[in-house]
Tab-separated table of C-alpha atoms in Angstrom:
chain	number	residue	atom	x	y	z
A	252	MET	CA	-15.171	18.245	3.522
A	253	HIS	CA	-16.996	19.810	0.606
A	254	LEU	CA	-18.695	17.799	-2.065
A	255	ALA	CA	-17.407	18.058	-5.595
A	256	PHE	CA	-19.471	20.708	-7.293
A	257	ARG	CA	-19.989	18.908	-10.602
A	258	LEU	CA	-18.913	15.511	-11.872
A	259	PRO	CA	-18.888	13.833	-15.283
A	260	SER	CA	-22.086	11.885	-15.857
A	261	ILE	CA	-20.280	8.556	-16.127
A	262	ARG	CA	-19.091	8.916	-12.551
A	263	LYS	CA	-22.489	10.023	-11.293
A	264	ALA	CA	-24.033	6.930	-12.753
A	265	ALA	CA	-21.339	4.688	-11.309
A	266	LEU	CA	-21.352	5.933	-7.747
A	267	ALA	CA	-23.806	6.198	-4.943
A	268	ALA	CA	-24.337	9.705	-3.665
A	269	ALA	CA	-22.182	9.068	-0.605
A	270	LEU	CA	-19.199	8.285	-2.837
A	271	VAL	CA	-19.494	11.206	-5.223
A	272	LEU	CA	-16.641	13.300	-3.844
A	273	VAL	CA	-13.543	11.467	-4.708
A	274	ALA	CA	-14.234	8.732	-7.219
A	275	ALA	CA	-14.499	11.535	-9.757
A	276	ALA	CA	-10.985	11.109	-10.971
A	277	CYS	CA	-9.302	8.137	-9.380
A	278	GLY	CA	-10.097	4.599	-10.184
A	279	ASP	CA	-2.743	10.605	-8.257
A	280	ALA	CA	5.506	9.025	-9.442
A	281	GLY	CA	7.253	5.255	-8.665
A	282	ASP	CA	7.745	4.204	-5.088
A	283	GLY	CA	10.213	6.991	-4.593
A	284	ALA	CA	12.987	4.506	-5.271
A	285	SER	CA	16.497	5.597	-6.068
A	286	PRO	CA	17.855	5.144	-9.577
A	287	ALA	CA	18.213	1.483	-10.477
A	288	THR	CA	21.633	-0.130	-10.747
A	289	THR	CA	21.068	-0.059	-14.483
A	290	ASP	CA	19.949	3.224	-15.993
A	291	PRO	CA	16.251	2.843	-16.943
A	292	VAL	CA	16.546	5.599	-19.529
A	293	ALA	CA	19.494	3.940	-21.245
A	294	THR	CA	17.781	0.554	-21.094
A	295	ALA	CA	14.549	1.878	-22.575
A	296	ALA	CA	16.289	3.926	-25.256
A	297	ALA	CA	18.134	0.802	-26.391
A	298	GLY	CA	14.810	-0.588	-27.595
A	299	PRO	CA	12.824	-3.725	-26.834
A	300	ASP	CA	14.433	-7.083	-26.290
A	301	ALA	CA	13.695	-9.073	-29.420
A	302	ALA	CA	13.251	-12.170	-27.278
A	303	GLY	CA	10.768	-10.463	-24.959
A	304	VAL	CA	7.530	-12.406	-24.708
A	305	LEU	CA	4.675	-11.784	-22.312
A	306	PRO	CA	2.703	-14.708	-20.898
A	307	ASP	CA	-0.827	-15.529	-21.943
A	308	GLY	CA	-3.576	-15.905	-19.405
A	309	PRO	CA	-6.890	-14.581	-18.170
A	310	SER	CA	-7.514	-10.895	-17.542
A	311	ALA	CA	-7.157	-9.699	-13.958
A	312	LEU	CA	-9.634	-6.955	-14.840
A	313	ARG	CA	-12.319	-9.610	-15.108
A	314	ASP	CA	-11.152	-12.253	-12.650
A	315	ARG	CA	-8.738	-11.316	-9.888
A	316	THR	CA	-8.825	-14.771	-8.261
A	317	SER	CA	-7.912	-17.024	-11.205
A	318	ASP	CA	-5.875	-20.117	-10.347
A	319	ALA	CA	-3.797	-19.339	-13.431
A	320	PHE	CA	-2.162	-16.380	-11.656
A	321	PRO	CA	0.841	-16.410	-9.356
A	322	ASP	CA	-0.023	-15.641	-5.740
A	323	PRO	CA	-1.160	-12.000	-5.491
A	324	LEU	CA	1.120	-9.546	-3.732
A	325	VAL	CA	-1.685	-7.706	-1.934
A	326	PRO	CA	-4.986	-8.955	-0.489
A	327	VAL	CA	-7.302	-9.276	-3.477
A	328	ALA	CA	-10.327	-8.436	-1.327
A	329	GLU	CA	-8.776	-5.021	-0.629
A	330	ILE	CA	-8.647	-4.092	-4.322
A	331	ILE	CA	-12.024	-2.421	-4.378
A	332	SER	CA	-14.120	-0.495	-6.849
A	333	GLY	CA	-13.616	3.252	-6.925
A	334	GLY	CA	-16.747	3.648	-9.039
A	335	PRO	CA	-15.868	3.992	-12.729
A	336	PRO	CA	-15.325	0.976	-15.007
A	337	PRO	CA	-11.925	0.307	-16.603
A	338	ASP	CA	-10.834	3.452	-18.444
A	339	GLY	CA	-13.983	5.204	-17.237
A	340	ILE	CA	-11.389	7.750	-16.200
A	341	PRO	CA	-9.774	7.843	-19.647
A	342	PRO	CA	-5.997	8.004	-20.046
A	343	VAL	CA	-4.556	10.300	-22.679
A	344	ASP	CA	-3.127	7.915	-25.264
A	345	GLU	CA	-2.331	10.351	-28.066
A	346	PRO	CA	-0.962	13.411	-26.268
A	347	GLU	CA	-0.229	16.586	-28.148
A	348	PHE	CA	1.861	19.475	-26.893
A	349	VAL	CA	2.095	23.245	-27.043
A	350	ASP	CA	4.910	25.670	-26.350
A	351	ILE	CA	5.472	27.672	-23.175
A	352	ALA	CA	3.880	30.847	-24.539
A	353	THR	CA	0.660	29.051	-25.473
A	354	ALA	CA	0.384	27.268	-22.129
A	355	ASP	CA	0.908	30.586	-20.346
A	356	GLY	CA	-2.558	31.488	-21.559
A	357	TYR	CA	-4.213	28.980	-19.224
A	358	LEU	CA	-1.685	28.047	-16.521
A	359	GLU	CA	-1.211	30.162	-13.396
A	360	ALA	CA	2.320	30.791	-12.085
A	361	ASP	CA	1.860	28.671	-8.958
A	362	GLU	CA	-0.129	25.901	-10.610
A	363	PRO	CA	1.366	22.389	-10.276
A	364	VAL	CA	2.713	20.456	-13.256
A	365	VAL	CA	4.467	17.108	-13.456
A	366	ALA	CA	7.920	17.750	-14.921
A	367	LEU	CA	9.740	15.111	-16.962
A	368	GLU	CA	13.021	15.587	-18.812
A	369	ILE	CA	14.772	12.836	-20.769
A	370	GLU	CA	17.770	13.435	-23.010
A	371	GLY	CA	16.961	17.139	-23.306
A	372	ASP	CA	13.284	16.563	-24.080
A	373	ALA	CA	11.461	18.417	-21.286
A	374	ARG	CA	7.700	18.165	-20.899
A	375	ALA	CA	5.136	19.466	-18.438
A	376	TYR	CA	1.907	17.625	-17.688
A	377	PRO	CA	-0.448	20.050	-15.933
A	378	VAL	CA	-2.211	18.598	-12.916
A	379	GLN	CA	-5.354	20.407	-14.088
A	380	VAL	CA	-5.397	17.814	-16.907
A	381	LEU	CA	-4.011	14.804	-15.034
A	382	ILE	CA	-6.571	15.162	-12.254
A	383	TRP	CA	-9.205	14.116	-14.835
A	384	HIS	CA	-7.197	11.444	-16.696
A	385	GLU	CA	-4.615	10.076	-14.233
A	386	ILE	CA	-2.428	8.490	-16.948
A	387	VAL	CA	-0.703	9.875	-20.029
A	388	ASN	CA	0.972	7.319	-22.292
A	389	ASP	CA	3.748	9.165	-24.073
A	390	THR	CA	7.222	8.869	-25.590
A	391	VAL	CA	9.796	11.330	-24.250
A	392	GLY	CA	13.381	11.528	-25.433
A	393	GLY	CA	12.783	8.291	-27.313
A	394	VAL	CA	11.649	6.494	-24.152
A	395	PRO	CA	8.090	5.091	-23.903
A	396	VAL	CA	6.634	6.298	-20.611
A	397	SER	CA	3.431	6.384	-18.608
A	398	VAL	CA	3.039	9.556	-16.558
A	399	THR	CA	0.609	8.840	-13.725
A	400	TYR	CA	-1.098	10.947	-11.086
A	401	CYS	CA	-3.335	9.770	-8.250
A	402	PRO	CA	-5.402	12.552	-6.653
A	403	LEU	CA	-6.489	10.370	-3.721
A	404	CYS	CA	-2.919	9.824	-2.553
A	405	ASN	CA	-1.657	13.122	-3.963
A	406	SER	CA	1.230	11.577	-5.891
A	407	ALA	CA	2.789	11.691	-9.348
A	408	ALA	CA	4.924	8.841	-10.653
A	409	THR	CA	6.386	8.069	-14.076
A	410	TYR	CA	7.419	4.680	-15.422
A	411	VAL	CA	9.035	3.221	-18.512
A	412	ARG	CA	6.132	1.365	-20.107
A	413	ARG	CA	8.041	-1.741	-21.068
A	414	VAL	CA	7.676	-5.141	-19.425
A	415	ARG	CA	10.180	-7.896	-20.200
A	416	GLY	CA	11.319	-5.869	-23.178
A	417	VAL	CA	7.793	-5.541	-24.555
A	418	GLU	CA	6.242	-2.094	-24.945
A	419	THR	CA	2.703	-1.610	-23.695
A	420	THR	CA	0.392	1.146	-22.486
A	421	PHE	CA	-1.467	1.520	-19.218
A	422	GLY	CA	-5.071	2.235	-18.382
A	423	THR	CA	-7.098	2.940	-15.259
A	424	SER	CA	-8.713	-0.165	-13.793
A	425	GLY	CA	-11.464	1.706	-11.954
A	426	ARG	CA	-10.232	0.078	-8.736
A	427	LEU	CA	-8.312	1.270	-5.708
A	428	TYR	CA	-5.875	-0.337	-3.343
A	429	ALA	CA	-5.269	1.549	-0.078
A	430	SER	CA	-7.123	4.507	-1.620
A	431	ALA	CA	-4.665	4.660	-4.517
A	432	LEU	CA	-4.900	4.239	-8.261
A	433	VAL	CA	-4.659	0.676	-9.598
A	434	MET	CA	-3.508	0.592	-13.217
A	435	TYR	CA	-3.604	-2.230	-15.739
A	436	ASP	CA	-1.327	-2.982	-18.656
A	437	ARG	CA	-3.089	-3.388	-21.959
A	438	ALA	CA	-0.897	-6.284	-23.082
A	439	THR	CA	-1.962	-8.780	-20.401
A	440	GLU	CA	-4.504	-6.843	-18.283
A	441	SER	CA	-2.557	-7.496	-15.097
A	442	LEU	CA	-3.155	-5.044	-12.249
A	443	TRP	CA	-0.397	-2.682	-11.122
A	444	THR	CA	-0.143	-0.316	-8.176
A	445	HIS	CA	0.540	3.250	-9.245
A	446	PHE	CA	2.446	3.994	-6.081
A	447	ASP	CA	5.339	1.587	-6.671
A	448	GLY	CA	4.980	0.379	-10.264
A	449	ARG	CA	4.479	-3.249	-9.270
A	450	ALA	CA	2.233	-5.893	-10.827
A	451	VAL	CA	0.219	-7.273	-7.904
A	452	VAL	CA	-2.456	-9.459	-9.554
A	453	GLY	CA	-2.434	-11.252	-12.912
A	454	VAL	CA	-0.035	-13.137	-15.123
A	455	LEU	CA	2.693	-10.511	-14.608
A	456	THR	CA	2.507	-10.559	-10.800
A	457	GLY	CA	5.883	-9.653	-9.333
A	458	GLU	CA	7.118	-7.570	-12.260
A	459	HIS	CA	8.356	-4.025	-11.580
A	460	LEU	CA	8.438	-1.034	-13.886
A	461	ASP	CA	11.497	1.209	-14.034
A	462	SER	CA	10.709	4.544	-12.421
A	463	LEU	CA	11.802	7.967	-13.638
A	464	ALA	CA	12.066	11.186	-11.643
A	465	SER	CA	9.064	13.400	-12.399
A	466	PRO	CA	8.652	15.989	-9.651
A	467	LEU	CA	5.672	18.238	-9.168
A	468	LEU	CA	6.847	21.781	-9.921
A	469	ALA	CA	5.132	25.144	-9.987
A	470	TRP	CA	4.469	26.218	-13.559
A	471	SER	CA	6.709	29.262	-13.042
A	472	ASP	CA	9.601	27.016	-12.003
A	473	PHE	CA	9.132	24.641	-14.922
A	474	LYS	CA	9.176	27.340	-17.571
A	475	GLU	CA	12.194	29.005	-15.969
A	476	ALA	CA	14.108	25.721	-15.826
A	477	TYR	CA	13.006	24.516	-19.277
A	478	PRO	CA	12.260	27.550	-21.485
A	479	ASP	CA	12.132	25.311	-24.569
A	480	GLY	CA	9.957	22.696	-22.859
A	481	ARG	CA	6.620	21.522	-24.201
A	482	VAL	CA	3.315	21.298	-22.370
A	483	LEU	CA	0.493	18.785	-22.681
A	484	ASP	CA	-2.224	20.435	-24.770
A	485	ARG	CA	-5.416	20.473	-22.737
A	486	ASP	CA	-7.498	21.227	-25.832
A	487	LYS	CA	-6.417	18.045	-27.650
A	488	THR	CA	-6.761	15.300	-25.071
A	489	GLY	CA	-9.634	13.762	-27.010
A	490	PHE	CA	-12.055	14.441	-24.150
A	491	GLY	CA	-14.083	17.320	-22.780
A	492	ARG	CA	-13.377	18.019	-19.115
A	493	ARG	CA	-13.493	21.059	-16.845
A	494	TYR	CA	-9.734	21.531	-16.914
A	495	GLY	CA	-8.658	23.944	-14.214
A	496	ALA	CA	-11.491	22.899	-11.865
A	497	ASN	CA	-10.795	20.637	-8.892
A	498	PRO	CA	-13.363	17.841	-8.350
A	499	TYR	CA	-11.824	17.103	-4.930
A	500	VAL	CA	-12.658	20.333	-3.140
A	501	GLY	CA	-11.309	20.272	0.420
A	502	TYR	CA	-9.580	16.892	0.049
A	503	ASP	CA	-6.139	18.193	1.022
A	504	ASP	CA	-7.071	18.571	4.673
A	505	PRO	CA	-5.090	16.673	7.342
A	506	GLU	CA	-8.162	16.634	9.567
A	507	THR	CA	-10.076	14.428	7.123
A	508	GLN	CA	-9.710	10.736	6.278
A	509	PRO	CA	-8.710	9.184	2.940
A	510	PHE	CA	-11.480	7.944	0.684
A	511	LEU	CA	-12.211	4.181	0.741
A	512	PHE	CA	-9.065	3.414	2.742
A	513	VAL	CA	-9.202	-0.094	4.198
A	514	GLY	CA	-7.536	-0.724	7.562
A	515	ASP	CA	-5.802	1.567	10.015
A	516	ALA	CA	-3.376	4.239	8.898
A	517	ASP	CA	-0.004	4.433	10.645
A	518	ALA	CA	-0.750	6.533	13.722
A	519	ARG	CA	2.632	8.287	13.840
A	520	ALA	CA	1.162	11.124	11.779
A	521	ALA	CA	-2.198	12.296	10.506
A	522	ALA	CA	-3.328	10.192	7.555
A	523	LYS	CA	-3.164	13.161	5.198
A	524	GLN	CA	0.036	14.660	6.528
A	525	ARG	CA	2.004	15.762	3.475
A	526	VAL	CA	5.335	13.967	3.203
A	527	VAL	CA	8.274	13.716	0.826
A	528	GLY	CA	8.963	10.004	0.363
A	529	VAL	CA	12.422	8.775	-0.677
A	530	THR	CA	13.613	5.176	-0.993
A	531	VAL	CA	17.163	4.017	-1.648
A	532	GLY	CA	17.468	0.269	-2.004
A	533	GLU	CA	15.367	-1.167	0.785
A	534	VAL	CA	15.573	1.914	3.013
A	535	GLY	CA	12.736	4.434	2.978
A	536	HIS	CA	12.423	7.823	4.636
A	537	ALA	CA	9.358	10.029	4.796
A	538	TYR	CA	9.949	13.701	5.544
A	539	ALA	CA	7.030	15.678	6.897
A	540	LEU	CA	6.667	18.692	4.619
A	541	GLU	CA	7.188	20.999	7.590
A	542	ALA	CA	10.587	19.379	8.244
A	543	VAL	CA	11.994	20.338	4.854
A	544	SER	CA	10.174	23.603	4.079
A	545	GLY	CA	10.221	27.196	5.285
A	546	GLY	CA	10.867	30.713	4.049
A	547	ALA	CA	11.366	31.240	0.332
A	548	ALA	CA	13.508	28.127	-0.087
A	549	ARG	CA	15.295	25.499	1.942
A	550	ALA	CA	17.932	22.809	1.409
A	551	THR	CA	17.967	19.709	3.621
A	552	HIS	CA	20.832	17.205	3.631
A	553	ASP	CA	20.410	13.640	4.827
A	554	THR	CA	21.554	10.077	4.157
A	555	VAL	CA	19.121	7.340	3.116
A	556	GLY	CA	20.728	3.928	3.425
A	557	GLU	CA	24.266	4.804	2.445
A	558	GLN	CA	23.250	7.404	-0.138
A	559	PRO	CA	23.737	11.111	0.678
A	560	ILE	CA	20.791	13.148	-0.600
A	561	VAL	CA	19.730	16.767	-0.654
A	562	ILE	CA	16.111	17.909	-0.716
A	563	PHE	CA	15.386	21.257	-2.346
A	564	TRP	CA	12.131	22.957	-1.352
A	565	LYS	CA	10.962	26.225	-2.887
A	566	ALA	CA	7.802	28.185	-2.104
A	567	GLY	CA	5.337	28.993	-4.849
A	568	GLN	CA	3.348	25.875	-5.771
A	569	SER	CA	-0.323	25.580	-4.834
A	570	THR	CA	-1.990	22.359	-3.780
A	571	ALA	CA	-4.376	21.145	-6.464
A	572	LEU	CA	-6.698	19.426	-3.987
A	573	GLU	CA	-8.016	22.206	-1.755
A	574	ASP	CA	-9.766	25.003	-3.619
A	575	ARG	CA	-12.442	24.860	-6.311
A	576	SER	CA	-9.697	25.661	-8.810
A	577	VAL	CA	-6.456	23.699	-9.154
A	578	ALA	CA	-4.486	26.947	-8.940
A	579	GLY	CA	-6.328	28.307	-5.904
A	580	GLY	CA	-5.009	26.137	-3.073
A	581	ARG	CA	-2.569	27.085	-0.344
A	582	ASP	CA	1.162	27.235	-1.043
A	583	VAL	CA	2.832	23.854	-0.405
A	584	GLY	CA	5.964	24.520	-2.435
A	585	SER	CA	7.920	22.473	-4.958
A	586	VAL	CA	10.376	19.686	-4.092
A	587	GLY	CA	13.356	18.120	-5.833
A	588	VAL	CA	15.567	15.341	-4.443
A	589	PHE	CA	19.113	14.928	-5.720
A	590	VAL	CA	22.496	13.331	-5.255
A	591	PRO	CA	24.563	16.268	-3.891
A	592	GLN	CA	27.517	15.766	-6.182
A	593	ALA	CA	28.773	17.283	-9.427
A	594	GLU	CA	31.871	16.492	-11.458
A	595	GLY	CA	32.943	13.976	-8.836
A	596	GLU	CA	32.820	16.499	-5.974
A	597	ALA	CA	30.456	16.328	-3.016
A	598	LEU	CA	28.477	19.544	-2.600
A	599	THR	CA	26.910	21.207	0.420
A	600	PHE	CA	23.851	23.350	-0.242
A	601	SER	CA	22.093	26.213	1.470
A	602	ALA	CA	19.179	28.355	0.296
A	603	GLU	CA	19.532	32.028	-0.604
A	604	ASP	CA	16.903	34.304	-2.140
A	605	GLY	CA	14.786	31.466	-3.475
A	606	GLU	CA	17.735	29.628	-5.031
A	607	PHE	CA	20.265	27.092	-3.794
A	608	VAL	CA	23.984	27.743	-3.424
A	609	ASP	CA	26.737	25.176	-3.030
A	610	ALA	CA	29.473	26.067	-0.560
A	611	GLU	CA	32.221	24.454	-2.608
A	612	THR	CA	31.964	26.528	-5.822
A	613	GLY	CA	29.407	29.232	-5.037
A	614	SER	CA	27.284	28.145	-7.996
A	615	ARG	CA	23.560	28.897	-7.828
A	616	TRP	CA	21.005	26.184	-8.585
A	617	ASN	CA	17.266	26.107	-9.251
A	618	VAL	CA	14.702	23.749	-7.730
A	619	ALA	CA	15.030	21.487	-10.785
A	620	GLY	CA	18.642	20.824	-9.778
A	621	VAL	CA	20.296	22.774	-12.584
A	622	ALA	CA	23.100	25.273	-11.916
A	623	VAL	CA	22.060	28.618	-13.363
A	624	ASP	CA	25.114	30.686	-12.414
A	625	GLY	CA	28.713	30.205	-11.290
A	626	PRO	CA	31.497	27.763	-12.198
A	627	LEU	CA	29.064	24.845	-12.547
A	628	ALA	CA	26.485	26.719	-14.669
A	629	GLY	CA	24.635	24.292	-16.932
A	630	THR	CA	25.409	21.270	-14.763
A	631	ALA	CA	22.468	19.147	-13.633
A	632	LEU	CA	22.387	17.162	-10.410
A	633	GLU	CA	21.329	13.522	-10.619
A	634	GLN	CA	17.662	13.318	-9.668
A	635	ILE	CA	16.408	10.737	-7.207
A	636	PRO	CA	12.774	9.773	-7.841
A	637	HIS	CA	10.593	10.771	-4.912
A	638	LEU	CA	6.937	11.143	-4.086
A	639	ASP	CA	5.116	14.191	-2.782
A	640	THR	CA	2.265	12.323	-1.156
A	641	PHE	CA	0.072	11.735	1.878
A	642	TRP	CA	1.422	9.845	4.884
A	643	PHE	CA	-1.221	7.098	4.818
A	644	ALA	CA	-0.208	6.115	1.280
A	645	TRP	CA	3.527	6.154	1.912
A	646	ALA	CA	3.186	4.217	5.162
A	647	THR	CA	1.009	1.586	3.452
A	648	TYR	CA	3.528	0.880	0.728
A	649	ARG	CA	6.601	1.409	2.916
A	650	PRO	CA	5.583	-0.014	6.311
A	651	GLY	CA	8.091	0.670	9.065
A	652	THR	CA	9.559	3.596	7.128
A	653	GLU	CA	11.414	6.214	9.139
A	654	LEU	CA	9.352	9.376	9.618
A	655	ILE	CA	11.300	12.624	9.973
A	656	THR	CA	9.236	15.360	11.584
A	657	ASP	CA	11.966	17.744	12.774
A	658	ALA	CA	14.436	19.828	10.800
């Protein structure tokens, strides 16, 4: 594993030399759960509950063992320092956006972005920015959201940033659990796990955030799917960072171990095996990337719990965590997970020429799940939130999950 070639001074001061590599940006969308029984977008758009009140109590940022807290949901001793202090990796709290043409000036075609679309408001959050900030607090389609990315577990997850009807924002705690970002809400300073949007220590212990589908897409796929979309402006984050550079050179290597991971990783796969994680209800599946990828594109049908799903994979997205530049890594492709149904009809998909075709109508679909040609043109499949992540992280948060390694 290479050492990061240059790190912000705040991280250098916070870390011993042996820890320099990875604490650079993680104190990395979203346990991959299926849509909730109530629509989180509709709930959030309806506005806060006037009766919503958050409890008072001590800050879990300062005291994780207070007797005033409910019992923690994870071992407190395993929530360890990643190096920086709270918000030492600064979230973007006042994001500004540019159009597709402007972003084309600094984004490569295969560069990864986190894609979020709510009520026709489509936005891209470049990983070259998120790798340095990890959280963007935003409002999209009228819905207050926190877009989060954890480089150490290679995952993007987006949540509605309301708790008990009260709107808040999220920051980086500077701590890790199972080598993954631990967030905190700024209303009560409870600690939350990025990976599943759950409050694990503090006065809000046990609360869950509603998750929203926000897949990692290649920049070329985002701008094709959302030509009127907007892109997080890297020049107006409020901070100076080496956007486009990767401070985790060589981290996406299945032969290496995760940084500051406590315990033993599930031995069914290499710790950093790339997987697509999907949860429906209480049932979780992890698909090894090799099981759902190949060629220019591939469609994989399965059932999780009792829910039929289809996984779209399309070549053309680089890993952000391998090369010195975010755009320079090997091709790992883009993934979307959907309910294979439109207008009340079940659909069966195959891949042709980098697109996806349903056998029932012959319509052609892109990796974002939108029909671009044929009788269903303009129709969008229902997205199922998923995580593109490393096996060790998925297996930690979904122990006993089924691992699919064959096509």
